[in-house]
mmCIF file with all atom_site columns, C-alpha atoms in Angstrom:
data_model
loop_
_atom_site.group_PDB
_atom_site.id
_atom_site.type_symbol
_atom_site.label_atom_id
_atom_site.label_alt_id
_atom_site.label_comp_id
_atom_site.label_asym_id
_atom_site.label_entity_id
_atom_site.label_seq_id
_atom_site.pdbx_PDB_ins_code
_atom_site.Cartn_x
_atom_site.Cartn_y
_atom_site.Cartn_z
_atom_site.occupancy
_atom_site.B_iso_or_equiv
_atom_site.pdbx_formal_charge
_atom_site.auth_seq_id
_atom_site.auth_comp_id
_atom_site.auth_asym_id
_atom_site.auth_atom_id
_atom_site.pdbx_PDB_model_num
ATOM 1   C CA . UNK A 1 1   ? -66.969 107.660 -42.134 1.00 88.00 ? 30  UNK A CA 1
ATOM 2   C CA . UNK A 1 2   ? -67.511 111.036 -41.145 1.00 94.00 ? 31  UNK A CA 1
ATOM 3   C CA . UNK A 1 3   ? -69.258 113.687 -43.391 1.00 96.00 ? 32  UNK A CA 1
ATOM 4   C CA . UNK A 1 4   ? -68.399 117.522 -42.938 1.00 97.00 ? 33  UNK A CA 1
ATOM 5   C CA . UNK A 1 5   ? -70.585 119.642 -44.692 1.00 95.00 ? 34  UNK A CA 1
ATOM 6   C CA . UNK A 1 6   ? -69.555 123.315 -45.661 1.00 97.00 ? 35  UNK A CA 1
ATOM 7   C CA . UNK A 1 7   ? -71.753 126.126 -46.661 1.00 97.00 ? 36  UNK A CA 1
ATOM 8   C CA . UNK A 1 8   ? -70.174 129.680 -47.496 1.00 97.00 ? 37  UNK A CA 1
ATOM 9   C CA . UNK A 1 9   ? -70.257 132.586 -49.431 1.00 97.00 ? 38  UNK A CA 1
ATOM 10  C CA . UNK A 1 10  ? -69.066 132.270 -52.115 1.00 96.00 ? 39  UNK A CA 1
ATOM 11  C CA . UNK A 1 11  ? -67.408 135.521 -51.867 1.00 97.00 ? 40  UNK A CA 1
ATOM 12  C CA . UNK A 1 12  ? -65.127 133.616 -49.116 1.00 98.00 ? 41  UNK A CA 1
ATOM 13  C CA . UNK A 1 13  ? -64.186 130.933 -51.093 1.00 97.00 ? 42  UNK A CA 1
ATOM 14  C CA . UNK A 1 14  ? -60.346 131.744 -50.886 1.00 98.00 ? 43  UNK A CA 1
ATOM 15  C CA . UNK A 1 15  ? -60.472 131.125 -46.943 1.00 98.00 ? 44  UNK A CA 1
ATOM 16  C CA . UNK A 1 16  ? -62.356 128.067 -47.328 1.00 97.00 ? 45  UNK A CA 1
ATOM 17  C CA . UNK A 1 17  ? -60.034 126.815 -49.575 1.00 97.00 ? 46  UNK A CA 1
ATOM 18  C CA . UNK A 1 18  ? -56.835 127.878 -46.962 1.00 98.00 ? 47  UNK A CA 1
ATOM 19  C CA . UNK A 1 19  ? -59.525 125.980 -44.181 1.00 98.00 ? 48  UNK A CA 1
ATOM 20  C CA . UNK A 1 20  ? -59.373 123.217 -46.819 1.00 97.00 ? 49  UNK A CA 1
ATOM 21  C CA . UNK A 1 21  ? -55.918 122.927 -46.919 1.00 98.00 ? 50  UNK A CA 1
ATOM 22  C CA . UNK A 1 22  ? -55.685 123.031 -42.979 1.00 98.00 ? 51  UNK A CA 1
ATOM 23  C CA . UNK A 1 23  ? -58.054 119.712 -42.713 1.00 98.00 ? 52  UNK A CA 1
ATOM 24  C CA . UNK A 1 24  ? -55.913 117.417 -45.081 1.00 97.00 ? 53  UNK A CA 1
ATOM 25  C CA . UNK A 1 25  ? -54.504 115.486 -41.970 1.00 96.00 ? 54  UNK A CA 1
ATOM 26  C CA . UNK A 1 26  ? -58.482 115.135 -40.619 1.00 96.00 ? 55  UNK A CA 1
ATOM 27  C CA . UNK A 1 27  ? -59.414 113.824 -44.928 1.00 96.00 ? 56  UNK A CA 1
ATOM 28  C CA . UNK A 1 28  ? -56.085 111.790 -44.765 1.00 95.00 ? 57  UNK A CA 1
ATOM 29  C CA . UNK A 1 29  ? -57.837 109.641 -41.495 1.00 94.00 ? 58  UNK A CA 1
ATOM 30  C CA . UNK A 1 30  ? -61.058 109.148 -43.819 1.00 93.00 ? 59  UNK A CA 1
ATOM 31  C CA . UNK A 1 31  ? -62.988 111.752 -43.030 1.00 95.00 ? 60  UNK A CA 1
ATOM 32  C CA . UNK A 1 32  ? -64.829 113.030 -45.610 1.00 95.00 ? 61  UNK A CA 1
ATOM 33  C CA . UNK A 1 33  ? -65.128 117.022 -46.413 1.00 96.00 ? 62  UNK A CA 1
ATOM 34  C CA . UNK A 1 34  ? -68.130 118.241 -48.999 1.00 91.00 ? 63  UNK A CA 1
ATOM 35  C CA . UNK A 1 35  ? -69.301 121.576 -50.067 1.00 91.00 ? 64  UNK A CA 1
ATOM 36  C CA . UNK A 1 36  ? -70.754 122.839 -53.555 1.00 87.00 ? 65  UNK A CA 1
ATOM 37  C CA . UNK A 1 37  ? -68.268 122.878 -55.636 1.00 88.00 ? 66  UNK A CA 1
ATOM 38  C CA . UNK A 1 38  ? -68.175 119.040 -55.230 1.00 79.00 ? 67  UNK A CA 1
ATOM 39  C CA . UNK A 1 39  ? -70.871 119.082 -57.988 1.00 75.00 ? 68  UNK A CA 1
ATOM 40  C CA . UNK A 1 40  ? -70.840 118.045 -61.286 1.00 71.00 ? 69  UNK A CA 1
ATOM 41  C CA . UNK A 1 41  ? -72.336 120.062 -64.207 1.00 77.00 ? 70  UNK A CA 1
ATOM 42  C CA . UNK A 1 42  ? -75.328 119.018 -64.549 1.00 77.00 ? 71  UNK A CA 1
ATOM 43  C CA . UNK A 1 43  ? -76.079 118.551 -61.166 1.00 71.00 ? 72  UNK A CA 1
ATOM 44  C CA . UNK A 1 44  ? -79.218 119.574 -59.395 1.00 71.00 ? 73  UNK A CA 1
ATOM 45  C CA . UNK A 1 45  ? -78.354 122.081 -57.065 1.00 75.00 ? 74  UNK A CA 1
ATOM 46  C CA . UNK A 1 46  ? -80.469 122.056 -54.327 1.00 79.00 ? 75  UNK A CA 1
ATOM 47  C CA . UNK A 1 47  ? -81.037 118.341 -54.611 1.00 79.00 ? 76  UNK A CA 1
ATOM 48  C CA . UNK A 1 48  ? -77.437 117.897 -54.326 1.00 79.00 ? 77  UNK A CA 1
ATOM 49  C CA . UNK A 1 49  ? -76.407 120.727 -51.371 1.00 87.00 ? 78  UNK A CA 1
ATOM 50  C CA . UNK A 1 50  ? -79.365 118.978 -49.303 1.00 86.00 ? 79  UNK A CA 1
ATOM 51  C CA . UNK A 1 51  ? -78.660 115.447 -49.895 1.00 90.00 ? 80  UNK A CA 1
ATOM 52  C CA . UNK A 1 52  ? -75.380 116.570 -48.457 1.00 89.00 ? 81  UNK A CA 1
ATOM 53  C CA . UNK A 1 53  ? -76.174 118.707 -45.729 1.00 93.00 ? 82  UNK A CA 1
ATOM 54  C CA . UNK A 1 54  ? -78.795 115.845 -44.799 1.00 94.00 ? 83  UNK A CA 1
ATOM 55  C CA . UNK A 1 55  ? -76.008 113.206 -44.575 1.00 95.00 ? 84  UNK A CA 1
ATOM 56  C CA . UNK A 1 56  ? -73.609 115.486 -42.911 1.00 96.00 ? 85  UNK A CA 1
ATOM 57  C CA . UNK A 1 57  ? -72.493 114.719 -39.287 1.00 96.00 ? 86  UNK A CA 1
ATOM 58  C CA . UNK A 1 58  ? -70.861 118.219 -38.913 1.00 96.00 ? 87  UNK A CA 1
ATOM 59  C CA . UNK A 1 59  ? -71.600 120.842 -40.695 1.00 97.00 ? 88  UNK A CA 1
ATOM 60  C CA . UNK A 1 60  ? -69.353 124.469 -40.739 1.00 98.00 ? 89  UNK A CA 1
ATOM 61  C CA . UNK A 1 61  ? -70.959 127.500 -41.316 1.00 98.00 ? 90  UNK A CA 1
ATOM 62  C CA . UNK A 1 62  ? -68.485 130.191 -42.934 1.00 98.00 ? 91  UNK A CA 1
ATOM 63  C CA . UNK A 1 63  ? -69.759 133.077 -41.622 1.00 98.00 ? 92  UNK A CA 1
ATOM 64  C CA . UNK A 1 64  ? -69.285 136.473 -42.909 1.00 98.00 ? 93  UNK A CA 1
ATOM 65  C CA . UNK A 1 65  ? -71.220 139.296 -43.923 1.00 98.00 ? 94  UNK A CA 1
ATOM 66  C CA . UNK A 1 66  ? -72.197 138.172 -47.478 1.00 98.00 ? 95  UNK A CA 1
ATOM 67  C CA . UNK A 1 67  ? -73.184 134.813 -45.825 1.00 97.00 ? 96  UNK A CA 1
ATOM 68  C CA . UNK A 1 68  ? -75.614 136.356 -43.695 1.00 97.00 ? 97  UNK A CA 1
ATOM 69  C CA . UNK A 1 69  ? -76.909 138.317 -46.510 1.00 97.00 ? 98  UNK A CA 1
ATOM 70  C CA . UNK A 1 70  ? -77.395 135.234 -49.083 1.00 96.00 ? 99  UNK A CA 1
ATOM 71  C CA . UNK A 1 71  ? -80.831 133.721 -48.832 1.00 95.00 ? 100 UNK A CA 1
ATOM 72  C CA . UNK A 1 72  ? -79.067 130.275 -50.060 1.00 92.00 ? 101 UNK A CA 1
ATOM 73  C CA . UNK A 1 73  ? -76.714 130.634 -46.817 1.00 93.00 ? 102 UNK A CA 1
ATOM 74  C CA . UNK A 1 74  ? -78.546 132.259 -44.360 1.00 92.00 ? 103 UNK A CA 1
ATOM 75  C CA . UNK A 1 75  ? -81.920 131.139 -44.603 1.00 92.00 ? 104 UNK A CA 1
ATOM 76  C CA . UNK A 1 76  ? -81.430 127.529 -46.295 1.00 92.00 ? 105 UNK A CA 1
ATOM 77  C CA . UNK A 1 77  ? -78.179 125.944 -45.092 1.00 94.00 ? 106 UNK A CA 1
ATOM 78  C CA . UNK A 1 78  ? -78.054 127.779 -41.892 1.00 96.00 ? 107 UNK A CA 1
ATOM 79  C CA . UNK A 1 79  ? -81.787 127.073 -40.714 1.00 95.00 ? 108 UNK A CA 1
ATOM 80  C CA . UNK A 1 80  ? -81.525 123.711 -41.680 1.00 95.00 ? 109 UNK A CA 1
ATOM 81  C CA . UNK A 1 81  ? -78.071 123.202 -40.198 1.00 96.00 ? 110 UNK A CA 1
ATOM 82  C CA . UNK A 1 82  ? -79.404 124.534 -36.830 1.00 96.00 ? 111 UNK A CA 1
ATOM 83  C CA . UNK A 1 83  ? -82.780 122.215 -36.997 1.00 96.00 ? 112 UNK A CA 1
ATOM 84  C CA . UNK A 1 84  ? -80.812 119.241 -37.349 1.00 95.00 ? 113 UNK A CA 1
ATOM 85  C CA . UNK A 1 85  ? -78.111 120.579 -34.604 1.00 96.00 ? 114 UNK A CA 1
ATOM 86  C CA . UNK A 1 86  ? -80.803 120.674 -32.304 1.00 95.00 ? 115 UNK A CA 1
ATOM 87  C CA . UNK A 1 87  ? -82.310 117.951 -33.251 1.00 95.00 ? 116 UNK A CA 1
ATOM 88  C CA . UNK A 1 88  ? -78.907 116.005 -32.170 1.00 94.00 ? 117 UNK A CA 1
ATOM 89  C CA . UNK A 1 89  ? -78.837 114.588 -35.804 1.00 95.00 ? 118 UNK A CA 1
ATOM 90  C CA . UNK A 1 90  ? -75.043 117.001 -36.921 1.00 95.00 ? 119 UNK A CA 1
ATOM 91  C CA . UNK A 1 91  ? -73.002 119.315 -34.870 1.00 96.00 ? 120 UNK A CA 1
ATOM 92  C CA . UNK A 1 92  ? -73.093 122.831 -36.162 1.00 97.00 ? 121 UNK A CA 1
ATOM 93  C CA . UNK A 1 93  ? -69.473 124.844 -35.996 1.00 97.00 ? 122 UNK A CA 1
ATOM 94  C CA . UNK A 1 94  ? -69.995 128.559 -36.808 1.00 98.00 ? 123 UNK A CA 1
ATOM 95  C CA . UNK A 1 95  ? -66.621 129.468 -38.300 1.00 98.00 ? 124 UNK A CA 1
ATOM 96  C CA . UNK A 1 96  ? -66.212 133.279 -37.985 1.00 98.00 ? 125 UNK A CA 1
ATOM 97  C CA . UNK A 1 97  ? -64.103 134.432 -41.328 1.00 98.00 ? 126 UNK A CA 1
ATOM 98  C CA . UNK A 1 98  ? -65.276 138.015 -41.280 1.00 98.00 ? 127 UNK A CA 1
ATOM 99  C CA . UNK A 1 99  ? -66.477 141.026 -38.419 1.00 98.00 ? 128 UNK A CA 1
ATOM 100 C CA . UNK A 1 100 ? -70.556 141.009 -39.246 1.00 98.00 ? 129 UNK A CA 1
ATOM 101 C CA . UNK A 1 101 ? -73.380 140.392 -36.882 1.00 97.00 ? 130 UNK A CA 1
ATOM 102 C CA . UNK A 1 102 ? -73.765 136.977 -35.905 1.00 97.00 ? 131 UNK A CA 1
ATOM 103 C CA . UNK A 1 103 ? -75.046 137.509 -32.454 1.00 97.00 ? 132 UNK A CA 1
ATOM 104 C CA . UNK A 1 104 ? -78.197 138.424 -33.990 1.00 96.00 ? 133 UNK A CA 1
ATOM 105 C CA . UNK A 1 105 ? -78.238 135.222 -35.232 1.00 96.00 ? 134 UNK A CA 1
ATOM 106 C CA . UNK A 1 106 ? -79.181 131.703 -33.909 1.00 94.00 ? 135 UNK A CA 1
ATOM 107 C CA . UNK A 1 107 ? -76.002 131.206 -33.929 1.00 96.00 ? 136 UNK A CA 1
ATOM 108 C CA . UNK A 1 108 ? -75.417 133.649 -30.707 1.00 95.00 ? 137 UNK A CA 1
ATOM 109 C CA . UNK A 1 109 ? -76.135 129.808 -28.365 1.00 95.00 ? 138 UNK A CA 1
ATOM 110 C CA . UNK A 1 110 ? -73.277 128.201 -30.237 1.00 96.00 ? 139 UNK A CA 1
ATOM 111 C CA . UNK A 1 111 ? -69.982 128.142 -29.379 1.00 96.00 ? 140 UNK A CA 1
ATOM 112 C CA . UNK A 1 112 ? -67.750 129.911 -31.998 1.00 97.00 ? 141 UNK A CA 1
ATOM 113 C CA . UNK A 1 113 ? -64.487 129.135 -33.349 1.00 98.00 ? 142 UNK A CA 1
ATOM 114 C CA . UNK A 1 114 ? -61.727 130.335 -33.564 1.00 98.00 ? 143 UNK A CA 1
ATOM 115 C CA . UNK A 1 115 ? -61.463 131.690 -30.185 1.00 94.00 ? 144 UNK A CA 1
ATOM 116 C CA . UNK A 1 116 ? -64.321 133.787 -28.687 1.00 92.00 ? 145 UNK A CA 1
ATOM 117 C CA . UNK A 1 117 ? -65.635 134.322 -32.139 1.00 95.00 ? 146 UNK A CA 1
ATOM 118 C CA . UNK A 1 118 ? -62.792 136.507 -33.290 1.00 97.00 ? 147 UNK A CA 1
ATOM 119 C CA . UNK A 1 119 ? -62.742 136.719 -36.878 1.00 98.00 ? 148 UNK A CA 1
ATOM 120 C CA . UNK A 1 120 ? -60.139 134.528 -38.952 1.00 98.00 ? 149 UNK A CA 1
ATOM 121 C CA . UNK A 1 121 ? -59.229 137.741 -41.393 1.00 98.00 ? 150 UNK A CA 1
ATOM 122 C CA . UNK A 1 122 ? -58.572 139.772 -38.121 1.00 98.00 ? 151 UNK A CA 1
ATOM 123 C CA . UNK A 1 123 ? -55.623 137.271 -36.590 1.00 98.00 ? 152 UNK A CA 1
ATOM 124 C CA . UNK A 1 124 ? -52.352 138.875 -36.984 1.00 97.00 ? 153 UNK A CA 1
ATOM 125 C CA . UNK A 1 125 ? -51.769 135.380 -38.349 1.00 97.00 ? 154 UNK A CA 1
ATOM 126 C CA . UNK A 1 126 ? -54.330 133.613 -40.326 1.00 97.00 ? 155 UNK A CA 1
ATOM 127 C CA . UNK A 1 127 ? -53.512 130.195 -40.520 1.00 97.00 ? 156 UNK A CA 1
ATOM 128 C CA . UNK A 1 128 ? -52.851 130.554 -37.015 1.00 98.00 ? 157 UNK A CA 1
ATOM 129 C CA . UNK A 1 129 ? -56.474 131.099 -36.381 1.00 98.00 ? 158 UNK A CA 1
ATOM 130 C CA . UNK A 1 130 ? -57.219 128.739 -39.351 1.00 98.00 ? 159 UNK A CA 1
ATOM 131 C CA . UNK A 1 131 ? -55.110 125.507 -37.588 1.00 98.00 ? 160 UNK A CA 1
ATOM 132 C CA . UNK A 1 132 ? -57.498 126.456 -34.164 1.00 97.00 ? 161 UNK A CA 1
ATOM 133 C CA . UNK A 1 133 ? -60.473 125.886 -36.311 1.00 98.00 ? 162 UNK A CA 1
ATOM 134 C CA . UNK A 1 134 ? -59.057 122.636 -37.606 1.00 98.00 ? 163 UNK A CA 1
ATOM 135 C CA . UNK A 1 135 ? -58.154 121.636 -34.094 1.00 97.00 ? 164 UNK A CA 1
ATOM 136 C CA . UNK A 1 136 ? -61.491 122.473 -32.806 1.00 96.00 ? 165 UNK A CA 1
ATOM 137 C CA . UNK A 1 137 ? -63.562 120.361 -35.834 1.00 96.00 ? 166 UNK A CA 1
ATOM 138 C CA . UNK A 1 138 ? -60.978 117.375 -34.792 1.00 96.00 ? 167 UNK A CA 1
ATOM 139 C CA . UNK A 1 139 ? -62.272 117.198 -31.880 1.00 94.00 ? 168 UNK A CA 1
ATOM 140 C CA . UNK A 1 140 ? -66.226 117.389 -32.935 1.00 91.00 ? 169 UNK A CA 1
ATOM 141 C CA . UNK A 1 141 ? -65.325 114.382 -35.593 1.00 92.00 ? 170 UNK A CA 1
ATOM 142 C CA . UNK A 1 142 ? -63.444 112.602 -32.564 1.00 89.00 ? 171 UNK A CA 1
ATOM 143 C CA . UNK A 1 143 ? -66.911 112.761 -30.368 1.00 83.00 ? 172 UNK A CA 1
ATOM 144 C CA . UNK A 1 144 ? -68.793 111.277 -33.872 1.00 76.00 ? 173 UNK A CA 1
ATOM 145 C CA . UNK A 1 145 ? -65.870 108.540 -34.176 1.00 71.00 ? 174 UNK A CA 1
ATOM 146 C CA . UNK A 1 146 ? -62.641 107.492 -33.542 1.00 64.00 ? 175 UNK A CA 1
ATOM 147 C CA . UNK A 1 147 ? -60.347 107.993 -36.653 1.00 62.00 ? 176 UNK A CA 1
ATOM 148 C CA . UNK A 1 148 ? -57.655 106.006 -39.026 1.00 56.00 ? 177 UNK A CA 1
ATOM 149 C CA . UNK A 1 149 ? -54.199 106.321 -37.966 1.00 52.00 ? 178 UNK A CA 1
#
């Protein structure tokens, strides 16, 4: 099974939840999609968002301005994210939901989606931009494995 990890803002959870809704067909085939609010009260919460980003094959970074600004984000998930990307252990997707300076990031020697790093909230059509970024983690979770029918 493949693990997708995702670590936002939570000021953006609204368009992770539409990105949610656009990956049903990819959790339908098996694959399985995590991020914090997975946890249960009581939960450790740093034990629990790095057991999961350790297991994770892909990971999506929601990237915004208030994710670049949160320490959790920015310099937790994201640094680890990108040690283990290069590392060949996950495959990092930057997924650009808001304008804000990611080129300054290491994330400027990935490859963005959707399309040339445009930001989701500034497509005339959302889930437009939204069903590209589901497209484009298919085909990262196809490279991991092939998938139910």
């Amino acid at each position: 099974m493949v693990r997708v990890f995702i670590s936002y803002s939570h000021v953006d959870e609204a368009l992770r939840d539409r990105l949610e809704v656009h990956l049903a067909p990819l959790k339908r085939q098996g694959v399985a999609v995590w991020h914090d609010r997975r946890l249960l009260a009581g939960d450790a919460l740093e034990d629990g968002i790095g057991a999961a980003l350790a297991e994770a094959d892909v990971v999506l970074l929601l990237v915004s301005p208030d994710f670049l600004a949160s320490p959790a984000c920015h310099d937790g998930e994201m640094q680890h994210a990108v040690d283990r990307h290069r590392a060949g252990r996950a495959r990092v997707i930057p997924v650009i939901l808001r304008a804000c300076d990611w080129l300054s990031t290491p994330l400027r020697h990935l490859l963005a989606v959707p399309r040339d790093g445009r930001p989701v909230t500034l497509w005339p059509d959302q889930d437009q931009a939204l069903h590209e970024v589901a497209l484009a983690i298919r085909r990262a979770v196809l490279e991991r494995t092939p998938l139910a029918s």
